[in-house]
């Protein structure tokens, strides 16, 4: 019998998270129990901490938060045959149904019944996580627990970046948050020609240039047209990856794209935002909305790329023992960090 475990819980409808003792989850026949080693703090977790309008509408109280994790399997349900005790794993935090048309067609990431761990269901900010075996992704030795703990946002970056062919293309990424920066590393890895990333936060742009080979542009000081000329692009960017959720960034992207350019939109605007649709029509631009990760094709590709030289390790700027979670959340909320990883093994 295991005793209670530690967990970071949204325990009341107000800002903050509380460290509290919770029962270790009981697993069903198709689940595994994962001892959490490391977790990543996501922008979503900051929304939940702040208890903004979205969080209030979405998150039940009380709830164990967190969805970015790496750990080790310590218990296996009786129907599970493909996994082993002691195996190092991460996993898909979107719990999907199996009866929708999309799921039955194998397009699990498009299942309308999707529920998220740490958002709608008990999450990974805890010593132990129950997860359906279906969602588990084993980690090869080449992928450390630190990187394992950020595969969820790396997966967002990979899913977005691989939405369009980037080989030999000029790529504009708006928003140098952790996901934009990792998308830039992916674009570079798969063979884009020029990779330009924009932001208004100088720290983030510095971090981006430290993580991968790209041209950072602070759009509050520099004109993107000058950069297009400097890099010798005849017309503009071929592909845009919108990763800021900022309406001005999308406007700027549409302007900076070639005729027939393609845009993948991951960034989430705070509400309805005005868009110059006629400009998009006359430029014959294709726009694709991107949600989550392709289950499990994105996982396969990102692990294969990590095994083959994709290096996003410098996007992790801070590591804390979980006891210092309040400080970690404060730094994450300040925008003066990349990814922050919490260690649960003390
Ligand atoms: P983040 O908030 O850390 O990064 C966004 C960056 O955009 C910030 O550095 C900010 O300074 C920058 N920015 C603000 N205004 C800008 C402008 N005018 N031009 C260029 N950059 C500007 O976010 P993140 O964690 O990296 O995530 C990126 C986006 O993706 C967020 O909008 C997030 O909500 C969204 N997201 C979507 C999914 C999905 O499944 N669709 C999943 C995860 C995250
Ligand atoms: Zn996340």
Tab-separated table of C-alpha atoms and ligand atoms in Angstrom:
chain	number	residue	atom	x	y	z
A	1	UNK	CA	0.000	0.000	0.000
A	2	UNK	CA	1.250	3.451	-0.856
A	3	UNK	CA	0.596	6.404	1.409
A	4	UNK	CA	-0.686	9.750	0.315
A	5	UNK	CA	1.320	11.650	-2.262
A	6	UNK	CA	2.269	15.278	-2.767
A	7	UNK	CA	0.393	17.246	-5.427
A	8	UNK	CA	-0.002	20.821	-6.656
A	9	UNK	CA	-3.727	21.426	-6.496
A	10	UNK	CA	-6.096	24.192	-7.536
A	11	UNK	CA	-7.951	23.870	-4.249
A	12	UNK	CA	-10.179	26.936	-4.401
A	13	UNK	CA	-11.540	29.273	-7.112
A	14	UNK	CA	-8.848	31.921	-6.625
A	15	UNK	CA	-5.277	32.655	-7.784
A	16	UNK	CA	-2.476	30.301	-6.694
A	17	UNK	CA	-1.901	26.561	-6.289
A	18	UNK	CA	-1.611	24.664	-3.015
A	19	UNK	CA	0.836	21.905	-2.185
A	20	UNK	CA	-1.291	19.214	-0.569
A	21	UNK	CA	-1.471	15.516	0.354
A	22	UNK	CA	-3.689	13.510	-2.005
A	23	UNK	CA	-4.426	9.784	-2.254
A	24	UNK	CA	-2.270	7.929	-4.776
A	25	UNK	CA	-4.592	7.243	-7.774
A	26	UNK	CA	-6.060	3.745	-8.168
A	27	UNK	CA	-5.480	2.411	-11.657
A	28	UNK	CA	-7.962	0.544	-13.843
A	29	UNK	CA	-7.192	-2.529	-15.980
A	30	UNK	CA	-6.157	-0.421	-18.997
A	31	UNK	CA	-4.076	2.152	-17.072
A	32	UNK	CA	-0.572	2.492	-15.738
A	33	UNK	CA	0.674	4.365	-12.681
A	34	UNK	CA	3.617	6.646	-13.353
A	35	UNK	CA	6.037	7.880	-10.680
A	36	UNK	CA	6.681	11.457	-11.804
A	37	UNK	CA	10.351	12.489	-12.104
A	38	UNK	CA	10.121	15.899	-13.789
A	39	UNK	CA	7.361	18.241	-14.892
A	40	UNK	CA	7.316	21.317	-17.128
A	41	UNK	CA	5.400	24.506	-16.366
A	42	UNK	CA	3.203	25.569	-19.278
A	43	UNK	CA	1.525	28.875	-20.140
A	44	UNK	CA	-1.733	26.997	-19.461
A	45	UNK	CA	-0.593	26.374	-15.887
A	46	UNK	CA	-0.040	30.122	-15.495
A	47	UNK	CA	-3.628	30.756	-16.645
A	48	UNK	CA	-4.798	28.218	-14.060
A	49	UNK	CA	-2.599	29.763	-11.366
A	50	UNK	CA	-3.920	33.262	-12.193
A	51	UNK	CA	-7.510	31.949	-12.296
A	52	UNK	CA	-8.422	34.024	-15.331
A	53	UNK	CA	-11.771	33.879	-17.126
A	54	UNK	CA	-10.773	30.862	-19.237
A	55	UNK	CA	-9.582	28.912	-16.174
A	56	UNK	CA	-12.735	29.725	-14.219
A	57	UNK	CA	-14.866	28.477	-17.119
A	58	UNK	CA	-12.798	25.335	-17.737
A	59	UNK	CA	-11.128	23.926	-14.631
A	60	UNK	CA	-13.100	22.032	-11.940
A	61	UNK	CA	-12.101	22.689	-8.308
A	62	UNK	CA	-10.366	20.899	-6.671
A	63	UNK	CA	-8.021	19.570	-9.377
A	64	UNK	CA	-4.432	18.310	-9.504
A	65	UNK	CA	-2.850	20.497	-12.194
A	66	UNK	CA	-0.018	19.942	-14.701
A	67	UNK	CA	0.247	18.081	-18.004
A	68	UNK	CA	3.931	18.127	-19.029
A	69	UNK	CA	5.821	15.229	-17.457
A	70	UNK	CA	8.409	12.471	-17.555
A	71	UNK	CA	8.557	9.568	-15.129
A	72	UNK	CA	8.708	5.840	-14.644
A	73	UNK	CA	6.052	3.114	-14.725
A	74	UNK	CA	5.515	1.650	-11.240
A	75	UNK	CA	2.235	-0.251	-11.686
A	76	UNK	CA	0.515	-1.806	-14.710
A	77	UNK	CA	-3.170	-2.600	-15.251
A	78	UNK	CA	-3.993	-6.253	-15.933
A	79	UNK	CA	-4.965	-5.690	-19.610
A	80	UNK	CA	-1.739	-3.855	-20.447
A	81	UNK	CA	0.781	-6.028	-22.250
A	82	UNK	CA	3.040	-3.646	-24.177
A	83	UNK	CA	4.612	-1.735	-21.274
A	84	UNK	CA	6.997	-2.700	-18.485
A	85	UNK	CA	7.614	-1.806	-14.859
A	86	UNK	CA	10.541	0.602	-14.543
A	87	UNK	CA	10.150	1.890	-18.105
A	88	UNK	CA	10.916	5.622	-18.506
A	89	UNK	CA	7.965	7.337	-20.145
A	90	UNK	CA	6.206	10.542	-21.044
A	91	UNK	CA	2.743	10.613	-22.537
A	92	UNK	CA	-0.024	12.371	-24.389
A	93	UNK	CA	-2.022	14.463	-21.935
A	94	UNK	CA	-5.103	14.622	-24.159
A	95	UNK	CA	-7.449	11.801	-23.143
A	96	UNK	CA	-9.533	10.884	-26.153
A	97	UNK	CA	-12.689	8.903	-26.727
A	98	UNK	CA	-12.766	6.021	-29.174
A	99	UNK	CA	-16.252	6.343	-30.638
A	100	UNK	CA	-16.211	9.545	-32.706
A	101	UNK	CA	-15.848	9.386	-36.473
A	102	UNK	CA	-12.403	11.019	-36.183
A	103	UNK	CA	-11.097	8.533	-33.607
A	104	UNK	CA	-12.420	5.576	-35.527
A	105	UNK	CA	-10.583	6.932	-38.574
A	106	UNK	CA	-7.373	6.996	-36.508
A	107	UNK	CA	-7.332	10.816	-36.298
A	108	UNK	CA	-7.198	10.762	-32.521
A	109	UNK	CA	-6.035	14.394	-32.235
A	110	UNK	CA	-9.317	15.525	-33.829
A	111	UNK	CA	-11.596	13.713	-31.374
A	112	UNK	CA	-14.207	16.233	-30.174
A	113	UNK	CA	-14.497	14.459	-26.786
A	114	UNK	CA	-10.877	15.236	-25.828
A	115	UNK	CA	-10.220	15.956	-22.148
A	116	UNK	CA	-6.921	17.248	-20.812
A	117	UNK	CA	-5.033	16.022	-17.767
A	118	UNK	CA	-4.294	18.933	-15.434
A	119	UNK	CA	-7.105	20.930	-17.073
A	120	UNK	CA	-10.273	18.772	-16.933
A	121	UNK	CA	-8.895	15.597	-15.303
A	122	UNK	CA	-6.347	14.975	-12.503
A	123	UNK	CA	-2.904	16.023	-13.705
A	124	UNK	CA	0.811	15.359	-13.491
A	125	UNK	CA	1.925	17.859	-10.821
A	126	UNK	CA	2.043	15.025	-8.297
A	127	UNK	CA	4.243	12.164	-7.177
A	128	UNK	CA	2.062	9.744	-9.151
A	129	UNK	CA	-0.105	10.011	-12.262
A	130	UNK	CA	-2.678	7.522	-13.528
A	131	UNK	CA	-2.677	7.419	-17.327
A	132	UNK	CA	-4.372	5.126	-19.861
A	133	UNK	CA	-1.668	2.841	-21.294
A	134	UNK	CA	-2.843	4.040	-24.733
A	135	UNK	CA	-1.483	7.517	-23.922
A	136	UNK	CA	1.957	6.392	-22.719
A	137	UNK	CA	5.021	7.158	-24.839
A	138	UNK	CA	8.214	5.285	-23.831
A	139	UNK	CA	11.389	7.393	-23.755
A	140	UNK	CA	14.576	6.152	-25.417
A	141	UNK	CA	17.880	6.689	-23.552
A	142	UNK	CA	18.678	9.603	-25.879
A	143	UNK	CA	15.785	11.589	-24.380
A	144	UNK	CA	16.511	12.776	-20.824
A	145	UNK	CA	13.841	13.271	-18.179
A	146	UNK	CA	14.255	17.052	-18.610
A	147	UNK	CA	13.451	16.850	-22.320
A	148	UNK	CA	10.825	14.179	-21.617
A	149	UNK	CA	9.080	16.733	-19.403
A	150	UNK	CA	8.757	19.230	-22.288
A	151	UNK	CA	7.699	16.876	-25.075
A	152	UNK	CA	4.140	18.191	-24.838
A	153	UNK	CA	5.062	21.765	-25.919
A	154	UNK	CA	7.814	20.462	-28.218
A	155	UNK	CA	5.033	18.412	-29.771
A	156	UNK	CA	2.982	21.583	-30.339
A	157	UNK	CA	6.041	23.077	-32.039
A	158	UNK	CA	6.672	19.984	-34.167
A	159	UNK	CA	3.002	19.604	-35.132
A	160	UNK	CA	2.879	23.248	-36.235
A	161	UNK	CA	6.254	23.302	-37.984
A	162	UNK	CA	5.559	20.091	-39.906
A	163	UNK	CA	2.154	21.356	-41.105
A	164	UNK	CA	3.801	22.513	-44.317
A	165	UNK	CA	6.891	21.468	-46.258
A	166	UNK	CA	9.759	23.653	-44.957
A	167	UNK	CA	12.644	22.265	-47.006
A	168	UNK	CA	14.438	25.197	-48.649
A	169	UNK	CA	11.691	27.600	-47.564
A	170	UNK	CA	11.935	30.964	-45.811
A	171	UNK	CA	10.043	30.699	-42.534
A	172	UNK	CA	8.652	33.461	-40.339
A	173	UNK	CA	7.762	32.612	-36.750
A	174	UNK	CA	5.875	35.243	-34.752
A	175	UNK	CA	6.291	34.884	-30.966
A	176	UNK	CA	9.557	33.724	-29.370
A	177	UNK	CA	7.913	31.988	-26.428
A	178	UNK	CA	9.202	28.484	-25.652
A	179	UNK	CA	7.024	26.961	-28.379
A	180	UNK	CA	8.022	29.499	-31.058
A	181	UNK	CA	11.683	28.974	-30.220
A	182	UNK	CA	11.370	25.181	-30.408
A	183	UNK	CA	9.478	25.489	-33.710
A	184	UNK	CA	12.413	27.525	-35.029
A	185	UNK	CA	14.815	24.752	-34.008
A	186	UNK	CA	12.599	22.226	-35.818
A	187	UNK	CA	12.385	24.404	-38.960
A	188	UNK	CA	16.186	24.636	-38.965
A	189	UNK	CA	16.560	20.892	-38.351
A	190	UNK	CA	14.310	19.925	-41.273
A	191	UNK	CA	16.064	22.196	-43.757
A	192	UNK	CA	14.426	25.614	-43.968
A	193	UNK	CA	16.612	28.273	-45.658
A	194	UNK	CA	16.012	31.407	-43.564
A	195	UNK	CA	14.337	31.214	-40.162
A	196	UNK	CA	13.240	34.557	-38.734
A	197	UNK	CA	11.557	34.890	-35.344
A	198	UNK	CA	9.804	38.001	-34.036
A	199	UNK	CA	8.905	39.164	-30.558
A	200	UNK	CA	8.708	42.373	-28.540
A	201	UNK	CA	10.568	40.834	-25.571
A	202	UNK	CA	14.343	41.185	-25.929
A	203	UNK	CA	15.107	38.405	-23.404
A	204	UNK	CA	13.063	35.935	-25.407
A	205	UNK	CA	14.776	36.935	-28.663
A	206	UNK	CA	18.193	36.455	-27.053
A	207	UNK	CA	17.137	33.028	-25.844
A	208	UNK	CA	15.874	32.140	-29.348
A	209	UNK	CA	19.241	33.012	-30.895
A	210	UNK	CA	20.964	30.974	-28.195
A	211	UNK	CA	18.845	27.879	-28.895
A	212	UNK	CA	19.169	27.760	-32.672
A	213	UNK	CA	20.517	29.455	-35.787
A	214	UNK	CA	17.985	32.153	-36.730
A	215	UNK	CA	17.520	35.869	-37.250
A	216	UNK	CA	15.750	37.410	-34.218
A	217	UNK	CA	13.695	40.546	-34.897
A	218	UNK	CA	12.347	42.874	-32.251
A	219	UNK	CA	9.301	44.255	-34.092
A	220	UNK	CA	8.979	47.151	-31.679
A	221	UNK	CA	12.318	48.463	-33.008
A	222	UNK	CA	13.017	46.857	-36.354
A	223	UNK	CA	11.069	46.756	-39.636
A	224	UNK	CA	10.454	43.249	-40.956
A	225	UNK	CA	10.690	44.560	-44.551
A	226	UNK	CA	14.295	45.557	-43.897
A	227	UNK	CA	15.042	42.011	-42.762
A	228	UNK	CA	13.429	40.557	-45.900
A	229	UNK	CA	15.717	42.779	-47.986
A	230	UNK	CA	18.776	42.045	-45.842
A	231	UNK	CA	18.331	38.296	-46.281
A	232	UNK	CA	17.824	38.671	-50.032
A	233	UNK	CA	14.327	37.230	-50.220
A	234	UNK	CA	12.713	38.179	-53.514
A	235	UNK	CA	9.110	38.495	-52.286
A	236	UNK	CA	8.812	37.523	-48.657
A	237	UNK	CA	8.374	34.456	-46.467
A	238	UNK	CA	6.965	31.225	-47.846
A	239	UNK	CA	5.605	29.845	-44.578
A	240	UNK	CA	4.442	31.542	-41.365
A	241	UNK	CA	4.085	29.885	-37.960
A	242	UNK	CA	1.983	32.110	-35.677
A	243	UNK	CA	2.953	31.418	-32.077
A	244	UNK	CA	2.136	34.611	-30.190
A	245	UNK	CA	-1.671	34.820	-30.159
A	246	UNK	CA	-1.177	38.512	-30.894
A	247	UNK	CA	-3.333	40.071	-33.593
A	248	UNK	CA	-0.653	42.523	-34.736
A	249	UNK	CA	1.737	39.630	-35.257
A	250	UNK	CA	-0.761	37.879	-37.541
A	251	UNK	CA	-1.334	41.089	-39.538
A	252	UNK	CA	2.397	41.489	-39.915
A	253	UNK	CA	2.773	37.869	-40.987
A	254	UNK	CA	0.125	38.221	-43.721
A	255	UNK	CA	1.944	41.311	-45.027
A	256	UNK	CA	5.344	39.593	-44.982
A	257	UNK	CA	4.224	36.423	-46.819
A	258	UNK	CA	4.569	35.683	-50.529
A	259	UNK	CA	1.516	35.301	-52.759
A	260	UNK	CA	0.203	31.799	-52.088
A	261	UNK	CA	2.006	31.633	-48.733
A	262	UNK	CA	0.949	29.232	-45.989
A	263	UNK	CA	0.259	29.943	-42.323
A	264	UNK	CA	-0.067	27.507	-39.410
A	265	UNK	CA	-1.795	29.117	-36.422
A	266	UNK	CA	-0.985	27.751	-32.964
A	267	UNK	CA	-1.165	30.998	-30.953
A	268	UNK	CA	-4.462	31.575	-29.183
A	269	UNK	CA	-5.807	35.145	-29.318
A	270	UNK	CA	-7.511	36.221	-26.071
A	271	UNK	CA	-10.947	36.522	-27.738
A	272	UNK	CA	-12.356	37.389	-31.155
A	273	UNK	CA	-9.774	39.420	-33.002
A	274	UNK	CA	-10.157	41.444	-36.204
A	275	UNK	CA	-8.474	39.945	-39.254
A	276	UNK	CA	-7.998	41.528	-42.688
A	277	UNK	CA	-9.651	38.689	-44.603
A	278	UNK	CA	-9.638	40.430	-47.991
A	279	UNK	CA	-5.850	40.733	-47.781
A	280	UNK	CA	-5.651	36.985	-47.074
A	281	UNK	CA	-7.989	36.199	-49.993
A	282	UNK	CA	-6.136	38.407	-52.484
A	283	UNK	CA	-2.788	36.944	-51.419
A	284	UNK	CA	-4.291	33.442	-51.812
A	285	UNK	CA	-2.986	32.428	-48.413
A	286	UNK	CA	-3.718	29.034	-46.862
A	287	UNK	CA	-4.361	29.049	-43.095
A	288	UNK	CA	-4.358	25.954	-40.895
A	289	UNK	CA	-5.410	25.923	-37.234
A	290	UNK	CA	-3.246	23.646	-35.107
A	291	UNK	CA	-4.381	22.052	-31.854
A	292	UNK	CA	-2.274	19.787	-29.666
A	293	UNK	CA	-0.171	17.090	-31.210
A	294	UNK	CA	-0.979	14.419	-33.807
A	295	UNK	CA	-1.505	11.267	-31.771
A	296	UNK	CA	0.935	9.600	-32.182
A	297	UNK	CA	2.630	10.699	-35.377
A	298	UNK	CA	3.964	13.939	-33.843
A	299	UNK	CA	5.411	11.919	-30.934
A	300	UNK	CA	7.107	9.524	-33.331
A	301	UNK	CA	8.626	12.322	-35.421
A	302	UNK	CA	9.810	14.426	-32.502
A	303	UNK	CA	11.518	11.530	-30.759
A	304	UNK	CA	13.124	10.486	-34.042
A	305	UNK	CA	14.405	14.047	-34.566
A	306	UNK	CA	15.713	14.228	-30.972
A	307	UNK	CA	17.575	10.988	-31.591
A	308	UNK	CA	18.978	12.487	-34.761
A	309	UNK	CA	20.430	15.790	-33.543
A	310	UNK	CA	17.467	18.101	-32.851
A	311	UNK	CA	18.647	19.985	-29.758
A	312	UNK	CA	16.182	22.124	-27.799
A	313	UNK	CA	17.884	21.671	-24.416
A	314	UNK	CA	18.832	25.333	-24.013
A	315	UNK	CA	15.156	26.344	-24.062
A	316	UNK	CA	15.074	25.044	-20.462
A	317	UNK	CA	16.394	28.046	-18.532
A	318	UNK	CA	15.472	27.120	-14.958
A	319	UNK	CA	15.253	23.973	-12.842
A	320	UNK	CA	13.764	23.836	-9.346
A	321	UNK	CA	12.945	21.202	-6.772
A	322	UNK	CA	9.146	21.100	-6.604
A	323	UNK	CA	9.227	22.547	-3.078
A	324	UNK	CA	10.210	25.865	-4.721
A	325	UNK	CA	7.217	25.830	-7.073
A	326	UNK	CA	6.004	29.310	-6.063
A	327	UNK	CA	9.280	30.904	-7.143
A	328	UNK	CA	9.236	28.876	-10.361
A	329	UNK	CA	5.715	30.050	-11.221
A	330	UNK	CA	6.651	33.647	-10.491
A	331	UNK	CA	9.601	33.522	-12.904
A	332	UNK	CA	7.516	31.769	-15.566
A	333	UNK	CA	4.782	34.416	-15.257
A	334	UNK	CA	7.346	37.242	-15.585
A	335	UNK	CA	8.206	36.215	-19.188
A	336	UNK	CA	11.890	36.231	-18.223
A	337	UNK	CA	12.402	32.526	-18.785
A	338	UNK	CA	12.205	29.759	-21.323
A	339	UNK	CA	10.847	26.442	-20.080
A	340	UNK	CA	11.029	25.748	-16.351
A	341	UNK	CA	11.335	22.167	-15.112
A	342	UNK	CA	10.336	21.006	-11.617
A	343	UNK	CA	12.041	17.989	-10.044
A	344	UNK	CA	9.785	15.669	-7.998
A	345	UNK	CA	12.477	13.238	-6.817
A	346	UNK	CA	13.796	14.510	-3.515
B	1	LIG	P1	4.213	32.576	-24.672
B	1	LIG	O1	3.120	33.415	-24.170
B	1	LIG	O2	5.327	32.167	-23.749
B	1	LIG	O3	4.872	33.251	-25.956
B	1	LIG	C1	4.247	34.170	-26.767
B	1	LIG	C2	5.277	35.213	-27.179
B	1	LIG	O4	4.685	36.109	-28.115
B	1	LIG	C3	5.791	36.057	-26.005
B	1	LIG	O5	7.210	35.959	-25.900
B	1	LIG	C4	5.334	37.467	-26.388
B	1	LIG	O6	6.247	38.482	-25.965
B	1	LIG	C5	5.265	37.356	-27.908
B	1	LIG	N1	4.535	38.451	-28.564
B	1	LIG	C6	3.607	39.281	-28.062
B	1	LIG	N2	3.252	40.196	-28.982
B	1	LIG	C7	3.967	39.934	-30.099
B	1	LIG	C8	4.024	40.529	-31.396
B	1	LIG	N3	3.267	41.590	-31.726
B	1	LIG	N4	4.869	39.992	-32.302
B	1	LIG	C9	5.635	38.922	-31.991
B	1	LIG	N5	5.611	38.320	-30.784
B	1	LIG	C10	4.785	38.817	-29.846
B	1	LIG	O7	3.521	31.267	-25.277
B	1	LIG	P2	4.033	29.779	-25.612
B	1	LIG	O8	3.892	28.939	-24.397
B	1	LIG	O9	5.305	29.781	-26.352
B	1	LIG	O10	2.826	29.376	-26.592
B	1	LIG	C11	2.693	30.058	-27.825
B	1	LIG	C12	1.222	30.281	-28.179
B	1	LIG	O11	0.615	29.032	-28.481
B	1	LIG	C13	0.362	30.894	-27.065
B	1	LIG	O12	-0.589	31.781	-27.662
B	1	LIG	C14	-0.343	29.689	-26.471
B	1	LIG	O13	-1.582	30.040	-25.870
B	1	LIG	C15	-0.558	28.851	-27.699
B	1	LIG	N6	-0.694	27.408	-27.500
B	1	LIG	C16	-1.574	26.774	-28.317
B	1	LIG	C17	-1.703	25.396	-28.247
B	1	LIG	C18	-2.630	24.713	-29.170
B	1	LIG	O14	-2.841	23.485	-29.012
B	1	LIG	N7	-3.168	25.417	-30.185
B	1	LIG	C19	-0.934	24.640	-27.333
B	1	LIG	C20	-0.028	25.326	-26.514
B	1	LIG	C21	0.101	26.702	-26.624
B	2	LIG	ZN1	1.725	22.581	-22.045
